[in-house]
Amino acid sequence: FVEQGILFPGTDSRTYKALEFSYPKDKKWTDFYVSEIEYNSADNSITLANGNNEAYIYDSFYILPSIGITSSKVEWDNSNGIEISVSDTGEDDSYILCSNGHTLPKWTIGPNALPESSTVYVKIKISSVDGNLIKPKLKNLKFTFYITVN
């Protein structure tokens, strides 16, 4: 398959999943206390609370140093009304919008794709033109990091 211009064969036995961090598996949606968001226990998802047209969740997770990450991917289950951005500093103006199913921006593909130790700061934006009628729903958000063994 092609990932931003670099070919990674689907049968490449040298590329392995090194790390995966996902919501709600590794961090539960109920851990976030944001008044503009409501949690749905029936399907383990989050959506806009009534009367809200926009909400943000900020979080971060740490990637272990020196495991030799060579590629990454971010994916979520619903693109309508959901935006995922990442940052390497967590500063307001440093977040870059992600594309569902693609490499994390700011982290390159290839040897030393990530710094020796790295914190990934995540911003989740849920928005709607009318939060009472149209409620975007997010069930799963997954970050996967790969290594290539020579």
PDB file of C-alpha atoms in Angstrom:
ATOM      1  CA  PHE A   1       0.000   0.000   0.000  1.00  0.00           C
ATOM      2  CA  VAL A   2       1.121   3.579  -0.538  1.00  0.00           C
ATOM      3  CA  GLU A   3       1.553   5.916   2.421  1.00  0.00           C
ATOM      4  CA  GLN A   4       2.207   9.533   1.399  1.00  0.00           C
ATOM      5  CA  GLY A   5       4.307   8.511  -1.565  1.00  0.00           C
ATOM      6  CA  ILE A   6       6.281   5.730   0.117  1.00  0.00           C
ATOM      7  CA  LEU A   7       5.404   2.140  -0.794  1.00  0.00           C
ATOM      8  CA  PHE A   8       4.969  -0.297   2.075  1.00  0.00           C
ATOM      9  CA  PRO A   9       4.099  -3.704   0.626  1.00  0.00           C
ATOM     10  CA  GLY A  10       1.218  -5.377   2.453  1.00  0.00           C
ATOM     11  CA  THR A  11       3.352  -8.511   2.694  1.00  0.00           C
ATOM     12  CA  ASP A  12       6.480  -6.767   3.984  1.00  0.00           C
ATOM     13  CA  SER A  13       7.525  -9.139   6.741  1.00  0.00           C
ATOM     14  CA  ARG A  14      10.037  -6.609   8.057  1.00  0.00           C
ATOM     15  CA  THR A  15       7.435  -4.048   9.215  1.00  0.00           C
ATOM     16  CA  TYR A  16       5.795  -4.688  12.571  1.00  0.00           C
ATOM     17  CA  LYS A  17       3.347  -2.895  14.803  1.00  0.00           C
ATOM     18  CA  ALA A  18       5.428  -1.614  17.709  1.00  0.00           C
ATOM     19  CA  LEU A  19       2.904   0.396  19.671  1.00  0.00           C
ATOM     20  CA  GLU A  20      -0.782   1.150  19.604  1.00  0.00           C
ATOM     21  CA  PHE A  21      -2.660   3.687  21.685  1.00  0.00           C
ATOM     22  CA  SER A  22      -6.417   3.877  21.338  1.00  0.00           C
ATOM     23  CA  TYR A  23      -9.473   5.471  22.808  1.00  0.00           C
ATOM     24  CA  PRO A  24     -11.467   4.029  24.533  1.00  0.00           C
ATOM     25  CA  LYS A  25      -9.265   0.924  24.976  1.00  0.00           C
ATOM     26  CA  ASP A  26      -6.238   2.605  26.601  1.00  0.00           C
ATOM     27  CA  LYS A  27      -8.039   5.667  27.883  1.00  0.00           C
ATOM     28  CA  LYS A  28     -11.767   5.688  28.506  1.00  0.00           C
ATOM     29  CA  TRP A  29     -14.045   8.403  27.144  1.00  0.00           C
ATOM     30  CA  THR A  30     -15.430   8.765  30.665  1.00  0.00           C
ATOM     31  CA  ASP A  31     -12.006  10.024  31.830  1.00  0.00           C
ATOM     32  CA  PHE A  32     -12.684  13.319  30.049  1.00  0.00           C
ATOM     33  CA  TYR A  33     -14.783  15.886  31.885  1.00  0.00           C
ATOM     34  CA  VAL A  34     -15.897  18.320  29.201  1.00  0.00           C
ATOM     35  CA  SER A  35     -19.320  19.887  29.734  1.00  0.00           C
ATOM     36  CA  GLU A  36     -19.970  20.270  25.978  1.00  0.00           C
ATOM     37  CA  ILE A  37     -19.591  16.513  25.424  1.00  0.00           C
ATOM     38  CA  GLU A  38     -21.790  13.656  26.524  1.00  0.00           C
ATOM     39  CA  TYR A  39     -20.878  10.003  26.892  1.00  0.00           C
ATOM     40  CA  ASN A  40     -23.153   7.280  25.495  1.00  0.00           C
ATOM     41  CA  SER A  41     -22.703   4.091  27.527  1.00  0.00           C
ATOM     42  CA  ALA A  42     -24.876   2.040  25.136  1.00  0.00           C
ATOM     43  CA  ASP A  43     -22.266   2.180  22.357  1.00  0.00           C
ATOM     44  CA  ASN A  44     -19.266   3.570  24.295  1.00  0.00           C
ATOM     45  CA  SER A  45     -19.046   6.779  22.254  1.00  0.00           C
ATOM     46  CA  ILE A  46     -18.896  10.532  22.749  1.00  0.00           C
ATOM     47  CA  THR A  47     -20.948  13.206  21.035  1.00  0.00           C
ATOM     48  CA  LEU A  48     -21.948  16.837  21.502  1.00  0.00           C
ATOM     49  CA  ALA A  49     -24.165  17.554  24.476  1.00  0.00           C
ATOM     50  CA  ASN A  50     -27.489  19.192  23.626  1.00  0.00           C
ATOM     51  CA  GLY A  51     -27.218  22.868  22.764  1.00  0.00           C
ATOM     52  CA  ASN A  52     -23.528  22.712  21.828  1.00  0.00           C
ATOM     53  CA  ASN A  53     -22.155  23.149  18.327  1.00  0.00           C
ATOM     54  CA  GLU A  54     -18.492  22.602  19.137  1.00  0.00           C
ATOM     55  CA  ALA A  55     -16.338  20.897  21.757  1.00  0.00           C
ATOM     56  CA  TYR A  56     -12.650  20.101  22.249  1.00  0.00           C
ATOM     57  CA  ILE A  57     -10.824  17.365  24.145  1.00  0.00           C
ATOM     58  CA  TYR A  58      -7.093  17.682  24.827  1.00  0.00           C
ATOM     59  CA  ASP A  59      -4.928  14.742  25.836  1.00  0.00           C
ATOM     60  CA  SER A  60      -1.416  13.328  25.432  1.00  0.00           C
ATOM     61  CA  PHE A  61       0.404  10.035  25.497  1.00  0.00           C
ATOM     62  CA  TYR A  62       4.063   9.096  25.624  1.00  0.00           C
ATOM     63  CA  ILE A  63       5.959   7.018  23.070  1.00  0.00           C
ATOM     64  CA  LEU A  64       8.760   4.914  24.516  1.00  0.00           C
ATOM     65  CA  PRO A  65      12.267   6.107  23.665  1.00  0.00           C
ATOM     66  CA  SER A  66      14.577   4.269  21.289  1.00  0.00           C
ATOM     67  CA  ILE A  67      12.193   1.658  19.920  1.00  0.00           C
ATOM     68  CA  GLY A  68      13.017   2.763  16.369  1.00  0.00           C
ATOM     69  CA  ILE A  69       9.634   3.948  15.071  1.00  0.00           C
ATOM     70  CA  THR A  70       9.715   4.129  11.263  1.00  0.00           C
ATOM     71  CA  SER A  71       6.071   4.923  10.456  1.00  0.00           C
ATOM     72  CA  SER A  72       2.739   5.767  12.025  1.00  0.00           C
ATOM     73  CA  LYS A  73      -0.967   5.853  11.327  1.00  0.00           C
ATOM     74  CA  VAL A  74      -3.984   7.531  12.902  1.00  0.00           C
ATOM     75  CA  GLU A  75      -7.523   6.344  12.273  1.00  0.00           C
ATOM     76  CA  TRP A  76     -10.983   6.945  13.656  1.00  0.00           C
ATOM     77  CA  ASP A  77     -14.435   5.648  12.889  1.00  0.00           C
ATOM     78  CA  ASN A  78     -16.323   8.770  11.805  1.00  0.00           C
ATOM     79  CA  SER A  79     -14.980  11.674   9.775  1.00  0.00           C
ATOM     80  CA  ASN A  80     -18.159  13.783   9.667  1.00  0.00           C
ATOM     81  CA  GLY A  81     -17.874  16.497  12.297  1.00  0.00           C
ATOM     82  CA  ILE A  82     -14.734  14.970  13.841  1.00  0.00           C
ATOM     83  CA  GLU A  83     -11.278  16.538  13.514  1.00  0.00           C
ATOM     84  CA  ILE A  84      -8.140  15.060  15.030  1.00  0.00           C
ATOM     85  CA  SER A  85      -5.001  17.190  15.360  1.00  0.00           C
ATOM     86  CA  VAL A  86      -1.616  16.379  16.879  1.00  0.00           C
ATOM     87  CA  SER A  87       1.289  18.381  18.217  1.00  0.00           C
ATOM     88  CA  ASP A  88       4.750  17.662  19.552  1.00  0.00           C
ATOM     89  CA  THR A  89       4.666  20.566  22.049  1.00  0.00           C
ATOM     90  CA  GLY A  90       1.017  20.939  23.089  1.00  0.00           C
ATOM     91  CA  GLU A  91       1.079  24.690  22.460  1.00  0.00           C
ATOM     92  CA  ASP A  92      -2.175  26.119  21.063  1.00  0.00           C
ATOM     93  CA  ASP A  93      -0.769  27.124  17.677  1.00  0.00           C
ATOM     94  CA  SER A  94       1.285  23.943  17.149  1.00  0.00           C
ATOM     95  CA  TYR A  95      -1.491  21.455  16.349  1.00  0.00           C
ATOM     96  CA  ILE A  96      -1.658  20.046  12.808  1.00  0.00           C
ATOM     97  CA  LEU A  97      -4.808  18.467  11.381  1.00  0.00           C
ATOM     98  CA  CYS A  98      -4.606  14.714  10.721  1.00  0.00           C
ATOM     99  CA  SER A  99      -6.046  12.785   7.784  1.00  0.00           C
ATOM    100  CA  ASN A 100      -7.954   9.657   8.714  1.00  0.00           C
ATOM    101  CA  GLY A 101      -5.921   6.541   7.857  1.00  0.00           C
ATOM    102  CA  HIS A 102      -2.677   8.431   7.193  1.00  0.00           C
ATOM    103  CA  THR A 103       0.658   9.135   8.873  1.00  0.00           C
ATOM    104  CA  LEU A 104       0.726  11.531  11.818  1.00  0.00           C
ATOM    105  CA  PRO A 105       1.860  14.977  10.673  1.00  0.00           C
ATOM    106  CA  LYS A 106       5.137  16.295  12.136  1.00  0.00           C
ATOM    107  CA  TRP A 107       6.474  12.768  12.434  1.00  0.00           C
ATOM    108  CA  THR A 108       8.255  11.687   9.262  1.00  0.00           C
ATOM    109  CA  ILE A 109       8.485   8.254   7.713  1.00  0.00           C
ATOM    110  CA  GLY A 110      11.824   6.477   7.787  1.00  0.00           C
ATOM    111  CA  PRO A 111      14.640   5.926  10.259  1.00  0.00           C
ATOM    112  CA  ASN A 112      14.341   8.102  13.366  1.00  0.00           C
ATOM    113  CA  ALA A 113      10.748   8.990  12.466  1.00  0.00           C
ATOM    114  CA  LEU A 114      10.239  10.186  16.033  1.00  0.00           C
ATOM    115  CA  PRO A 115      12.538  11.906  18.492  1.00  0.00           C
ATOM    116  CA  GLU A 116      14.318   9.636  21.006  1.00  0.00           C
ATOM    117  CA  SER A 117      11.437  10.211  23.389  1.00  0.00           C
ATOM    118  CA  SER A 118       8.252  11.853  22.345  1.00  0.00           C
ATOM    119  CA  THR A 119       4.937  12.960  23.730  1.00  0.00           C
ATOM    120  CA  VAL A 120       2.076  13.066  21.266  1.00  0.00           C
ATOM    121  CA  TYR A 121      -0.419  15.776  22.142  1.00  0.00           C
ATOM    122  CA  VAL A 122      -3.897  15.120  20.788  1.00  0.00           C
ATOM    123  CA  LYS A 123      -6.743  17.542  20.138  1.00  0.00           C
ATOM    124  CA  ILE A 124     -10.166  16.149  19.305  1.00  0.00           C
ATOM    125  CA  LYS A 125     -12.708  18.571  17.878  1.00  0.00           C
ATOM    126  CA  ILE A 126     -16.359  17.604  17.562  1.00  0.00           C
ATOM    127  CA  SER A 127     -18.509  20.116  15.710  1.00  0.00           C
ATOM    128  CA  SER A 128     -21.896  20.482  14.076  1.00  0.00           C
ATOM    129  CA  VAL A 129     -23.867  23.237  12.368  1.00  0.00           C
ATOM    130  CA  ASP A 130     -26.708  22.381  14.784  1.00  0.00           C
ATOM    131  CA  GLY A 131     -25.722  20.347  17.843  1.00  0.00           C
ATOM    132  CA  ASN A 132     -29.360  19.671  18.697  1.00  0.00           C
ATOM    133  CA  LEU A 133     -30.184  18.031  15.350  1.00  0.00           C
ATOM    134  CA  ILE A 134     -26.881  16.688  14.001  1.00  0.00           C
ATOM    135  CA  LYS A 135     -24.668  14.944  16.549  1.00  0.00           C
ATOM    136  CA  PRO A 136     -21.312  13.662  15.290  1.00  0.00           C
ATOM    137  CA  LYS A 137     -20.281  10.556  17.201  1.00  0.00           C
ATOM    138  CA  LEU A 138     -16.793   9.251  17.953  1.00  0.00           C
ATOM    139  CA  LYS A 139     -16.421   5.637  19.101  1.00  0.00           C
ATOM    140  CA  ASN A 140     -12.791   4.824  18.367  1.00  0.00           C
ATOM    141  CA  LEU A 141      -9.561   6.723  17.821  1.00  0.00           C
ATOM    142  CA  LYS A 142      -6.356   4.740  17.266  1.00  0.00           C
ATOM    143  CA  PHE A 143      -2.689   5.691  16.892  1.00  0.00           C
ATOM    144  CA  THR A 144      -0.422   2.944  15.555  1.00  0.00           C
ATOM    145  CA  PHE A 145       3.377   3.102  15.353  1.00  0.00           C
ATOM    146  CA  TYR A 146       5.508   0.715  13.306  1.00  0.00           C
ATOM    147  CA  ILE A 147       9.112  -0.439  13.274  1.00  0.00           C
ATOM    148  CA  THR A 148      11.073  -1.987  10.417  1.00  0.00           C
ATOM    149  CA  VAL A 149      13.502  -4.770  11.217  1.00  0.00           C
ATOM    150  CA  ASN A 150      16.514  -5.266   8.913  1.00  0.00           C
TER     151      ASN A 150
END
